[in-house]
Tab-separated table of C-alpha atoms and ligand atoms in Angstrom:
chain	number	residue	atom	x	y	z
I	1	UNK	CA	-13.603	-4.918	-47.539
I	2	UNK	CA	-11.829	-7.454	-45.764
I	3	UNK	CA	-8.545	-5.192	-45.183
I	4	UNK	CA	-11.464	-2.817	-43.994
I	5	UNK	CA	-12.869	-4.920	-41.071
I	6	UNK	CA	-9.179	-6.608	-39.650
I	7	UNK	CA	-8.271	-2.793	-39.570
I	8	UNK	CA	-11.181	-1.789	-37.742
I	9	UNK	CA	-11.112	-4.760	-35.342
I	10	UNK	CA	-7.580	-3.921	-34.558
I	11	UNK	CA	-8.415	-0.518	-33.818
I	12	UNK	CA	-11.344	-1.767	-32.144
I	13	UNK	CA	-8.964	-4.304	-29.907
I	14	UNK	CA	-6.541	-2.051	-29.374
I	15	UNK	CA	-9.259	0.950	-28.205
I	16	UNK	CA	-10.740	-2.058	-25.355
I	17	UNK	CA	-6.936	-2.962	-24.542
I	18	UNK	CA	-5.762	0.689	-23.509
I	19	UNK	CA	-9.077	0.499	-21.673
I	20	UNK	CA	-8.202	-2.046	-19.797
I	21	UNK	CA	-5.530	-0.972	-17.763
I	22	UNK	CA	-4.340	2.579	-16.865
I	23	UNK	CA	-1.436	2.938	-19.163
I	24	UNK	CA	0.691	3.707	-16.088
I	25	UNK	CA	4.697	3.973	-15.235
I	26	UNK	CA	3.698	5.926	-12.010
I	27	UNK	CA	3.821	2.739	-9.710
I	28	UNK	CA	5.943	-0.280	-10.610
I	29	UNK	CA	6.298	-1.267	-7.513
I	30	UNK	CA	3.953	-0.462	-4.354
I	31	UNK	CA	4.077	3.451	-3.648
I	32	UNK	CA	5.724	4.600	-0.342
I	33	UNK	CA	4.994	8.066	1.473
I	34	UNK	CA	3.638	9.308	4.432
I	35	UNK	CA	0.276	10.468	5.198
I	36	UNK	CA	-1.441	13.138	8.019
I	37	UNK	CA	-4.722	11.261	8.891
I	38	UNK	CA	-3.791	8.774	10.797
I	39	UNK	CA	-1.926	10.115	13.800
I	40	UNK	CA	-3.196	14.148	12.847
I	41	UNK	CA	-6.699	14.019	11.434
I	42	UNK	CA	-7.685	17.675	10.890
I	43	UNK	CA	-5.108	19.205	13.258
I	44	UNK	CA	-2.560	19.966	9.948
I	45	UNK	CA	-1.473	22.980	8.519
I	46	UNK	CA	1.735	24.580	6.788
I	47	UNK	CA	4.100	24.412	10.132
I	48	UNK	CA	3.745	20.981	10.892
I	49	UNK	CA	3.756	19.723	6.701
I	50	UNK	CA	7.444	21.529	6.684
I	51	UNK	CA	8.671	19.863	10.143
I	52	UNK	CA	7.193	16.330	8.799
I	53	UNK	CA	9.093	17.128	4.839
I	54	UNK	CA	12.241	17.724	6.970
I	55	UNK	CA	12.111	14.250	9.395
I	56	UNK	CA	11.319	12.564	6.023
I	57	UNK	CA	14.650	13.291	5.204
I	58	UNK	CA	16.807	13.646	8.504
I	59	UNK	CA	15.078	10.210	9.605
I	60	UNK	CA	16.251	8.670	6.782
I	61	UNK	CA	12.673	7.562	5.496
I	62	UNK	CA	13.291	9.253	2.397
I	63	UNK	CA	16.512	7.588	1.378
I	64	UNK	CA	14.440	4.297	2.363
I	65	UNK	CA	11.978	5.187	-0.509
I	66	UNK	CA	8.832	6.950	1.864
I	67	UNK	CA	8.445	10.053	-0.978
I	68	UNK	CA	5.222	10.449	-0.989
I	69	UNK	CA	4.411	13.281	1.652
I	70	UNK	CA	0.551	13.187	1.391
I	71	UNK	CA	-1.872	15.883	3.569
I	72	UNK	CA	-5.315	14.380	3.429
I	73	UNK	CA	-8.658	15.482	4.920
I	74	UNK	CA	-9.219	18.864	6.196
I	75	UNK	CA	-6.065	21.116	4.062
I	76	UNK	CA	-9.424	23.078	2.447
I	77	UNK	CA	-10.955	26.388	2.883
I	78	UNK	CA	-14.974	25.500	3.917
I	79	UNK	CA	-15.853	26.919	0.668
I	80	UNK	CA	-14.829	26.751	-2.981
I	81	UNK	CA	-13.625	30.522	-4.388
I	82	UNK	CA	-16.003	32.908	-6.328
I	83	UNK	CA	-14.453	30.644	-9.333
I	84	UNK	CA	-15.816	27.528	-7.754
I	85	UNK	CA	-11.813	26.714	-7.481
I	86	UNK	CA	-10.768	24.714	-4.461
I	87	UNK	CA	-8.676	27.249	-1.799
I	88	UNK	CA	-6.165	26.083	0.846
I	89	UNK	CA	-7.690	27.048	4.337
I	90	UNK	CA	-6.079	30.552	4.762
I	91	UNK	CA	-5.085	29.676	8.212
I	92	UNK	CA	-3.696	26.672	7.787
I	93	UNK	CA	-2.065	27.235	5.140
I	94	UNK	CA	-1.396	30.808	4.976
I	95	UNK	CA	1.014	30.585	1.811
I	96	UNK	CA	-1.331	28.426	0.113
I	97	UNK	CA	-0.963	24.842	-1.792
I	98	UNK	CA	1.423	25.867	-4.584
I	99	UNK	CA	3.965	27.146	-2.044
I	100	UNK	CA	3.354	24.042	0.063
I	101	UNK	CA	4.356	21.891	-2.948
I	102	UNK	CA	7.291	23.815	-3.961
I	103	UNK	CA	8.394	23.093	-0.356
I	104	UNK	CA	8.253	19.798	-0.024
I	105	UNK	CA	9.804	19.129	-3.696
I	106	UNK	CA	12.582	21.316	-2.272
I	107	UNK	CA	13.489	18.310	-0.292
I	108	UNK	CA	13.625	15.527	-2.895
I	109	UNK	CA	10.130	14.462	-2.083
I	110	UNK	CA	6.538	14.151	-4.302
I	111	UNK	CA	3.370	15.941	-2.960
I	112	UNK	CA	0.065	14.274	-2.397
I	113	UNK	CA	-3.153	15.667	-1.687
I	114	UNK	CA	-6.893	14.102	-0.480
I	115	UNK	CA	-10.389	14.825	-2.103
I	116	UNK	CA	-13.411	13.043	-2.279
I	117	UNK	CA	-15.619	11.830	-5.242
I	118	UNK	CA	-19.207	12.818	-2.973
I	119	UNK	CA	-20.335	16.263	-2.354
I	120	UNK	CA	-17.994	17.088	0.796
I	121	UNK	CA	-14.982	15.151	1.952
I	122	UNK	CA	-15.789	12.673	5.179
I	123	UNK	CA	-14.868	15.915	7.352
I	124	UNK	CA	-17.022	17.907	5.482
I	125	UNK	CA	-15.068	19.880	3.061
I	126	UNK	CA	-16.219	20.564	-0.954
I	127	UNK	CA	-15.936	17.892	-2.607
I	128	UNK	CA	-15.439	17.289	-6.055
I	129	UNK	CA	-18.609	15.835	-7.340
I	130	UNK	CA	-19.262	18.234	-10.712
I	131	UNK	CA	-16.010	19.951	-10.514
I	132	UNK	CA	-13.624	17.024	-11.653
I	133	UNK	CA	-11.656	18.728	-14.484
I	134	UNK	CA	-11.526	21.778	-12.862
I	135	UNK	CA	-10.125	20.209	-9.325
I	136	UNK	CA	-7.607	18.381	-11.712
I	137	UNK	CA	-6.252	21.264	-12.791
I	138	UNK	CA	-6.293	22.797	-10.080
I	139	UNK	CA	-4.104	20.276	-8.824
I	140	UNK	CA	-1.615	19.865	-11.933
I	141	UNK	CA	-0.779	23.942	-11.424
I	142	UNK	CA	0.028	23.302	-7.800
I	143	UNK	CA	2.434	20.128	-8.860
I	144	UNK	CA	0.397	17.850	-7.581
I	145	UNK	CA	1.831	14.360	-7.520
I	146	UNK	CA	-0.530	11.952	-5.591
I	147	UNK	CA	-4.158	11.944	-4.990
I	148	UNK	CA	-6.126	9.735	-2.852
I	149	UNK	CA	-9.977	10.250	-3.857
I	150	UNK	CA	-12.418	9.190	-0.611
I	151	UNK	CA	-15.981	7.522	-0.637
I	152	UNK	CA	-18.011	9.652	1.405
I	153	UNK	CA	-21.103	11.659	0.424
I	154	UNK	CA	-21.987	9.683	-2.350
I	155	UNK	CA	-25.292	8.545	-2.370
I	156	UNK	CA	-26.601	7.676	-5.690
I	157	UNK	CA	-23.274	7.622	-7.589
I	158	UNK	CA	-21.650	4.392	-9.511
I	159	UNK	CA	-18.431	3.733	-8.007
I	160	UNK	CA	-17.102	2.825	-11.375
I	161	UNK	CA	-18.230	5.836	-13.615
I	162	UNK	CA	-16.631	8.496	-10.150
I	163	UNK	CA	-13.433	6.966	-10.100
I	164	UNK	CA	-13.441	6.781	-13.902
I	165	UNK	CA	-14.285	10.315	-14.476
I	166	UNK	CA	-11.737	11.302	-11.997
I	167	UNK	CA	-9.190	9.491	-13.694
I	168	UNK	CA	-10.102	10.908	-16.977
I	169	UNK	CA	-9.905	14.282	-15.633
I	170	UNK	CA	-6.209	13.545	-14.442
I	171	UNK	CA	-5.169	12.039	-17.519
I	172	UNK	CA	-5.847	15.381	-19.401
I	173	UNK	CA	-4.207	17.497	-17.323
I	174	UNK	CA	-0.787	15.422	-18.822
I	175	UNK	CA	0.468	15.412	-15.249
I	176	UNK	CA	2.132	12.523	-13.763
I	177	UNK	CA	-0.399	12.106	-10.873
I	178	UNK	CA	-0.794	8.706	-8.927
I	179	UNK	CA	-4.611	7.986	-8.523
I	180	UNK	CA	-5.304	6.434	-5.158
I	181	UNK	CA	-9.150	5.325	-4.931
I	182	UNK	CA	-10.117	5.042	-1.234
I	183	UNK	CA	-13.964	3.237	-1.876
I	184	UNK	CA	-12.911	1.097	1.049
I	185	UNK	CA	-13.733	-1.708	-1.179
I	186	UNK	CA	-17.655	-1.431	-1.082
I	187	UNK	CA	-18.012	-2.186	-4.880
I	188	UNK	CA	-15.108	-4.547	-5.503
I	189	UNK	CA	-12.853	-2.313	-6.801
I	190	UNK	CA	-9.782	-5.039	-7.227
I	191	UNK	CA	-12.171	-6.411	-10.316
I	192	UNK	CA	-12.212	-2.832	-11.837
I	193	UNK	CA	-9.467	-0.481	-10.496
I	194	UNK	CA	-6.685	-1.337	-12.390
I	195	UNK	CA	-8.323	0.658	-15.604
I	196	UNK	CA	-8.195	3.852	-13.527
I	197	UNK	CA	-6.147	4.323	-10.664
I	198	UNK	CA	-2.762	2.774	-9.229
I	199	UNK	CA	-3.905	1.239	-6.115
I	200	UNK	CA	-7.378	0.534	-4.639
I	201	UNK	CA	-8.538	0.670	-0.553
I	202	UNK	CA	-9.394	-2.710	0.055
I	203	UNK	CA	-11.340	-2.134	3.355
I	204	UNK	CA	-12.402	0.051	5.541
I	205	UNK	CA	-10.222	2.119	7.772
I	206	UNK	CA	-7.127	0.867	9.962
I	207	UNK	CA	-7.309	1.639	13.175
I	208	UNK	CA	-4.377	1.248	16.724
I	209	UNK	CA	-4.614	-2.454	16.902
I	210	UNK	CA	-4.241	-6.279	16.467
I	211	UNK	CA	-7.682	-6.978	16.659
I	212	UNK	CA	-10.741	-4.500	17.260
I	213	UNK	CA	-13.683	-5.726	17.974
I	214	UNK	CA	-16.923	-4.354	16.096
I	215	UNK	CA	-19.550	-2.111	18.133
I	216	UNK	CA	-22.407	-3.291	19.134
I	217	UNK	CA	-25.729	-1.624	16.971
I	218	UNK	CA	-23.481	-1.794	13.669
I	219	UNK	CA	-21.722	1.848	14.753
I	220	UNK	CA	-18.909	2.548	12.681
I	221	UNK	CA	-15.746	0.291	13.939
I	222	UNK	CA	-11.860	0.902	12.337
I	223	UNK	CA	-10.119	-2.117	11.703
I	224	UNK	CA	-7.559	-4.032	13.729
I	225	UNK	CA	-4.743	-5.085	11.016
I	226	UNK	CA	-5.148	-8.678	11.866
I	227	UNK	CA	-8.543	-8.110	10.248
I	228	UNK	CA	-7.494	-6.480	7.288
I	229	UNK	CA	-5.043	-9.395	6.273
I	230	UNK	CA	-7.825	-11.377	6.145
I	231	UNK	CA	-9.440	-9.675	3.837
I	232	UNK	CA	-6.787	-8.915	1.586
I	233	UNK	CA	-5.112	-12.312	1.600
I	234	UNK	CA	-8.173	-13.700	-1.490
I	235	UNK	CA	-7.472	-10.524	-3.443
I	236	UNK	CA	-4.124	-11.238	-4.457
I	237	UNK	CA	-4.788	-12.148	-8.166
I	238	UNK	CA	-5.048	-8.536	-8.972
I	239	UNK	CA	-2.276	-6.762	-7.753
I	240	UNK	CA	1.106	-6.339	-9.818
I	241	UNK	CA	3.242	-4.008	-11.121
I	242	UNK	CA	1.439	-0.545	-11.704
I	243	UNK	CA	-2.300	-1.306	-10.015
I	244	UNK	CA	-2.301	-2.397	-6.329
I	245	UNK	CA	-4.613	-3.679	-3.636
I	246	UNK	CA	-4.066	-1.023	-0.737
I	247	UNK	CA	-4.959	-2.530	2.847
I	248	UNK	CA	-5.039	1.059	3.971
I	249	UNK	CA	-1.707	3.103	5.761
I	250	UNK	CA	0.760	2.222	8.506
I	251	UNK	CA	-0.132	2.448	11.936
I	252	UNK	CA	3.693	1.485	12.856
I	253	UNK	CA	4.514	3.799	16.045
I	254	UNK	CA	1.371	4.694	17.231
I	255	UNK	CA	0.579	3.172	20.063
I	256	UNK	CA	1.332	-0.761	19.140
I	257	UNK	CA	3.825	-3.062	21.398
I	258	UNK	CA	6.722	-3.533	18.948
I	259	UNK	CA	6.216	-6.866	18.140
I	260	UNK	CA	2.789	-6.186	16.693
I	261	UNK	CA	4.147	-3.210	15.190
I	262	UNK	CA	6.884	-5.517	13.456
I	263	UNK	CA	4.160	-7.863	12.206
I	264	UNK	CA	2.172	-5.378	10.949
I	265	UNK	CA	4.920	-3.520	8.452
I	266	UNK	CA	5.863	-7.701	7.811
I	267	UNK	CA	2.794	-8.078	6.727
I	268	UNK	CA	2.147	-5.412	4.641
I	269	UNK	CA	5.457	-5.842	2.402
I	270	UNK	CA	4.487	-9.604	1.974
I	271	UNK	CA	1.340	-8.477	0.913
I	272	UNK	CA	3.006	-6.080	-1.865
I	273	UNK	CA	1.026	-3.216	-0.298
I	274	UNK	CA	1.622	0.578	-0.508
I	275	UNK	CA	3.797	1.476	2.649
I	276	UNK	CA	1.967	5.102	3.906
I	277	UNK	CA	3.625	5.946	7.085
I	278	UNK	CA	0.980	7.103	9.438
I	279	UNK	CA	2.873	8.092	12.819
I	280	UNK	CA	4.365	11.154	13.808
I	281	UNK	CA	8.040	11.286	11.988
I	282	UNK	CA	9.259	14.444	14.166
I	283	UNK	CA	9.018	12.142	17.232
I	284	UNK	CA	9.223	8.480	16.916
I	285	UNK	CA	11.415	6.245	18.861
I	286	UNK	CA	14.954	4.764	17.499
I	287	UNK	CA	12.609	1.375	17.782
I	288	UNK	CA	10.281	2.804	15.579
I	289	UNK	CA	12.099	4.265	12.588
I	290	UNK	CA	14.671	0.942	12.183
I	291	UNK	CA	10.868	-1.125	11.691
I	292	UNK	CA	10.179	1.485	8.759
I	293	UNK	CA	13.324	1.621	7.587
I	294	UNK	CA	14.190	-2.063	7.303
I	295	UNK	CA	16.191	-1.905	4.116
I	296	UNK	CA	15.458	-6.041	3.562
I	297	UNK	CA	11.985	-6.069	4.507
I	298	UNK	CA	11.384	-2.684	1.982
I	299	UNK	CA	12.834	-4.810	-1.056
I	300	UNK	CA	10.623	-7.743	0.304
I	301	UNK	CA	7.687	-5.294	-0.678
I	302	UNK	CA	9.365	-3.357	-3.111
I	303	UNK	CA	10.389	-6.557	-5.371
I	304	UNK	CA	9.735	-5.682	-8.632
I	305	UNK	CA	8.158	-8.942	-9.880
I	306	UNK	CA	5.086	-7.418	-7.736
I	307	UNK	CA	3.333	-10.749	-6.337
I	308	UNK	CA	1.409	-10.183	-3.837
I	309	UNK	CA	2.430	-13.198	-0.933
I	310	UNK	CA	0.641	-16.312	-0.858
I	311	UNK	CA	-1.126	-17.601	2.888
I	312	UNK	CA	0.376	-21.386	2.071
I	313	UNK	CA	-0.642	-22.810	5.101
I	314	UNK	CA	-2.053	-22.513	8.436
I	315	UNK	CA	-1.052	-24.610	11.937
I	316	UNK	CA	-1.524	-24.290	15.341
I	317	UNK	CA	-2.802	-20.163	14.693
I	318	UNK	CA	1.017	-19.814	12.650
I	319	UNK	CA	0.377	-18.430	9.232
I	320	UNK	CA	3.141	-19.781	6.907
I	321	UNK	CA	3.029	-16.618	4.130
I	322	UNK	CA	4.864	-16.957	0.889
I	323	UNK	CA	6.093	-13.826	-1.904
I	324	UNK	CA	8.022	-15.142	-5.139
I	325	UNK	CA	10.824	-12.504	-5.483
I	326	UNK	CA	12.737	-11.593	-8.605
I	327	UNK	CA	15.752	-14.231	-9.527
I	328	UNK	CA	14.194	-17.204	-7.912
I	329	UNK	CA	14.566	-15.887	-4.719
I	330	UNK	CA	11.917	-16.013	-1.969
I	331	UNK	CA	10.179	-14.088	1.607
I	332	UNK	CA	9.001	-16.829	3.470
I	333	UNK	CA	6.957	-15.656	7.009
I	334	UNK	CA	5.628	-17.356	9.739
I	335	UNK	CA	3.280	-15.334	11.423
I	336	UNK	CA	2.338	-16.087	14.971
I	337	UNK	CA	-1.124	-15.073	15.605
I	338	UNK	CA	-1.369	-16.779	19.072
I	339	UNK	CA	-0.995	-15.229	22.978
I	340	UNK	CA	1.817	-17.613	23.731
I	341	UNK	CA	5.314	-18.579	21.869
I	342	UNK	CA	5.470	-21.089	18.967
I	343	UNK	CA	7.917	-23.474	17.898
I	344	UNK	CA	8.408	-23.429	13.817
I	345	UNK	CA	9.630	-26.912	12.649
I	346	UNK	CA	10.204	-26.530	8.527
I	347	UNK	CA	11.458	-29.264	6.302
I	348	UNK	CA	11.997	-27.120	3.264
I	349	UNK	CA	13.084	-30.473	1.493
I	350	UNK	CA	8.991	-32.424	2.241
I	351	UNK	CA	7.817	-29.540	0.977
I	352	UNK	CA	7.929	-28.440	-2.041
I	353	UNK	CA	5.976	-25.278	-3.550
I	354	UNK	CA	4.391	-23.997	-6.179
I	355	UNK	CA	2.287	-20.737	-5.772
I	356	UNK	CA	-0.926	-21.077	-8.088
I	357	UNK	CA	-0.857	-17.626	-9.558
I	358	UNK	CA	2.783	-16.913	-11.033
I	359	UNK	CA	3.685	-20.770	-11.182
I	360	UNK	CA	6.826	-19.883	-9.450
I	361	UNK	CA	8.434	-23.476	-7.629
I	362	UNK	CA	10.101	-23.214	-4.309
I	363	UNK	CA	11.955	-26.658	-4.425
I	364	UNK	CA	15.186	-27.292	-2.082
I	365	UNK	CA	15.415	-30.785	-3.603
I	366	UNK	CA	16.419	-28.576	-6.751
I	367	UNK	CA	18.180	-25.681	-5.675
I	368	UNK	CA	19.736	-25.048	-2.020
I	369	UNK	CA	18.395	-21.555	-0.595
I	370	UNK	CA	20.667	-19.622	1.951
I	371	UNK	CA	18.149	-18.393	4.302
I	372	UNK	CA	18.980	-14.541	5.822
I	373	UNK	CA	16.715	-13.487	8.946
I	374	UNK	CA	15.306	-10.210	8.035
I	375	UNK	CA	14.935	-8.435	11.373
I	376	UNK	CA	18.618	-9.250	12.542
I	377	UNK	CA	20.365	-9.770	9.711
I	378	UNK	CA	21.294	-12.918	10.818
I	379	UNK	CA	22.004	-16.038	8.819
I	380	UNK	CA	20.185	-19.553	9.357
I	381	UNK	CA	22.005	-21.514	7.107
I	382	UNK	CA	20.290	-23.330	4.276
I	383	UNK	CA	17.648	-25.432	3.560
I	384	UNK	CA	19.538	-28.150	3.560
I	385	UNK	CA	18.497	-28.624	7.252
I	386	UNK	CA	15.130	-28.050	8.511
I	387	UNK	CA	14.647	-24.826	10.342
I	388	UNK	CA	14.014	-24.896	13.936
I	389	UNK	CA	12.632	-21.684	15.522
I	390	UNK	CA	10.531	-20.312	18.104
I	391	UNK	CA	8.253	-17.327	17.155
I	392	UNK	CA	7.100	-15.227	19.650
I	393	UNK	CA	3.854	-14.338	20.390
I	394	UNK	CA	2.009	-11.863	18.081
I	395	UNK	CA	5.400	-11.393	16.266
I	396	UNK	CA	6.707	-12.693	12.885
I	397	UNK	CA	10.041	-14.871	11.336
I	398	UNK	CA	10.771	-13.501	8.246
I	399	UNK	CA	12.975	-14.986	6.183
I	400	UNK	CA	15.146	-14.030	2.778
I	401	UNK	CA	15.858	-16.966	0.951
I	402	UNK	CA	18.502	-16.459	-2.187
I	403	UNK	CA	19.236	-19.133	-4.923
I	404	UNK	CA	22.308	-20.678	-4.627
I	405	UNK	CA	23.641	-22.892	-7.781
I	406	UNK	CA	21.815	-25.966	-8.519
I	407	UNK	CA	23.018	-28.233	-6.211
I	408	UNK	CA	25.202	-31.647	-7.116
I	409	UNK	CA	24.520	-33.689	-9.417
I	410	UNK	CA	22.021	-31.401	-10.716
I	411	UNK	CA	22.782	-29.873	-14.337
I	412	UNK	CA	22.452	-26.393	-14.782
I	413	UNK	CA	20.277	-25.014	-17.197
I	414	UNK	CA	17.906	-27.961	-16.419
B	501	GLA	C1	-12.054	8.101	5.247
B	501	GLA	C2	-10.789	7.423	4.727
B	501	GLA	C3	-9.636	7.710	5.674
B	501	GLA	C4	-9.435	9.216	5.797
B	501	GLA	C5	-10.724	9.881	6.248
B	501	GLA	C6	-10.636	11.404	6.184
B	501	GLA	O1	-12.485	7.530	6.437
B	501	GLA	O2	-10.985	6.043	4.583
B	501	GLA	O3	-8.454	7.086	5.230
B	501	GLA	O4	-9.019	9.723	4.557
B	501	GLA	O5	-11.822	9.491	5.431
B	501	GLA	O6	-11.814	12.023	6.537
């Protein structure tokens, strides 16, 4: 009897631990990709997918890790078949979805498609309310690699038992298929999401801006991505390795001075978030594609300890943000969210660090960092010395700071 009930409270345990969190490989660290809506909305089809699969790859975004090439709203035919199977709008896409995904695996890179868990997608479309197996398989037989599930249409439904059923659906078609659940965080999905999907919307949408100011009457407003760091900088407990908070795609290159641009991709890999190119690859300035392809500040995101940075502290509107790294090292960014320059004055040494959530300690009385600037490459020494730098306006000073041996007098190993 008693052999009976340990067994069947093992079974038991180990039935509410696989539960818990999506048994998943797909995203160790933060996927990267690009996506149509942003910069294209509904204006897509199979001409323009090709041209954007080949500047992943002549840009060099590819070989930076962007492989997710991702069509969302809009790639459907108004109406489901005489099967009640989802069709690729004929005109669009005149070879259809399977071709589409042959294509763009041709060129080293993973396909991702959009749906919605309502009746019709935001623009309208079918949805897949009813048809979730079915759509699943649907997408599994046109190697389907990446689907990002919208909110819209909904009324009535539990956010929980959608996204739940969708990923149940996906999980039997035995295709590797990253679930990305775009609830726009109505229903707290950091507290539940990991069991399901890979990464979570945390807001509403992005829009072209630092800061965009709501519309009067409660009319629908995007977000400015000043806003959205605010939101996301609480959540930070759940994200790691496998399930992450997703503070919506890149609006890098669309419209943006540079420097906001630049403190809008800092912020994102400091916040361990999914990097979804939204701006039109075919075109974008030399400016443009060294921001997305900053090798340092990708492996500041991509860092496979998958902390999600710390806000540490806050003077004079400069953020000081903090990300634990693998081997001891650390990102440190000041972030200067004022009109005018600022002068950083850091005594590594007065202050030492530990981040609440991994434990990690950022002490220079124990261990001498050499500190690399991220955007030029450029060294600043060590923290021996404090650092002495002037941030400009809406811009960011990121900084790489590698472990050096423990420093004199200080026995290794201790
Ligand atoms: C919602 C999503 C966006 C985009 C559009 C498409 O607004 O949040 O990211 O997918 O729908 O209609």
């Amino acid at each position: 009897m008693k052999t009976l009930i340990v067994t069947l409270a093992l079974l038991l345990s180990f039935a509410m631990s696989s539960q818990a969190q999506k048994d998943s490989l797909l995203a160790l660290t933060p996927p990267m990709g690009w996506n149509s809506w942003n910069t294209f909305q509904c204006n897509i089809n199979e001409k323009m997918i090709h041209e954007m699969a080949d500047a992943m790859v002549s840009s060099g975004m590819r070989d930076a890790g962007y492989v997710y090439l991702i069509l969302d709203d809009c790639w459907m035919a108004p109406t489901r078949d005489s099967l009640q199977n989802l069709q690729a709008d004929p005109k669009k896409f005149p070879h259809g979805m399977k071709a589409l995904g042959e294509y763009i695996h041709s060129k080293g890179l993973k396909f991702g498609i959009y749906n919605c868990a309502g009746t019709k997608t935001c623009a309208g479309y079918p949805g897949t309310r009813g048809h979730e197996y079915q759509d699943a398989l649907t997408y599994a037989s046109w190697g389907v690699d990446y689907l990002k599930y919208d909110w819209c249409n909904t009324e009535g439904i539990n956010a929980e038992e959608a996204y739940r059923t969708m990923s149940r659906a996906l999980a039997a078609t035995h295709r590797p298929i990253v679930f990305s659940m775009c609830e726009w965080g109505d229903h707290q999905p950091w507290k539940w999401g990991a069991s399901y999907a890979e990464l979570w919307r945390t807001t509403g949408d992005i829009g072209r801006g630092w800061y965009i100011a709501p519309r009067p009457n409660g009319e629908w407003t995007p977000l400015g991505f000043t806003q959205i760091i605010d939101k996301e900088a609480d959540l930070r407990q759940y994200a790691g390795p496998g399930h992450w908070n997703d503070p919506d795609m890149l609006e890098v290159g669309n419209g943006m001075p540079t420097n906001e641009d630049r403190a809008h991709f800092t912020m994102w890999a400091m916040l361990a978030a999914p990097l979804i190119a939204g701006n039109d690859l075919r075109s974008m300035s030399e400016e443009t594609r060294q921001i997305l392809t900053n090798r340092g500040v990708i492996a500041v995101d991509q860092d496979s300890l998958g902390i999600q940075g710390l806000r540490y502290a806050v003077q004079d509107s400069v953020e000081t943000w903090l990300k634990p790294l693998k081997k001891g090292d650390w990102a440190v960014c000041f972030f200067n969210r004022s009109s005018t320059p600022k002068k950083v004055n850091f005594d590594w040494k007065s202050n030492v660090i530990i981040d609440p959530l991994s434990k990690r300690e950022l002490n220079a009385n124990m261990h001498s960092y050499d500190i690399i600037n991220l955007w030029n490459n450029q060294s600043l020494g060590s923290t021996k010395k404090i650092l002495k730098e002037t941030v400009p306006s809406h811009d960011v000073l990121l900084l790489y700071l590698s472990q050096k041996a423990p420093s004199v007098g200080m026995k290794p190993g201790k």
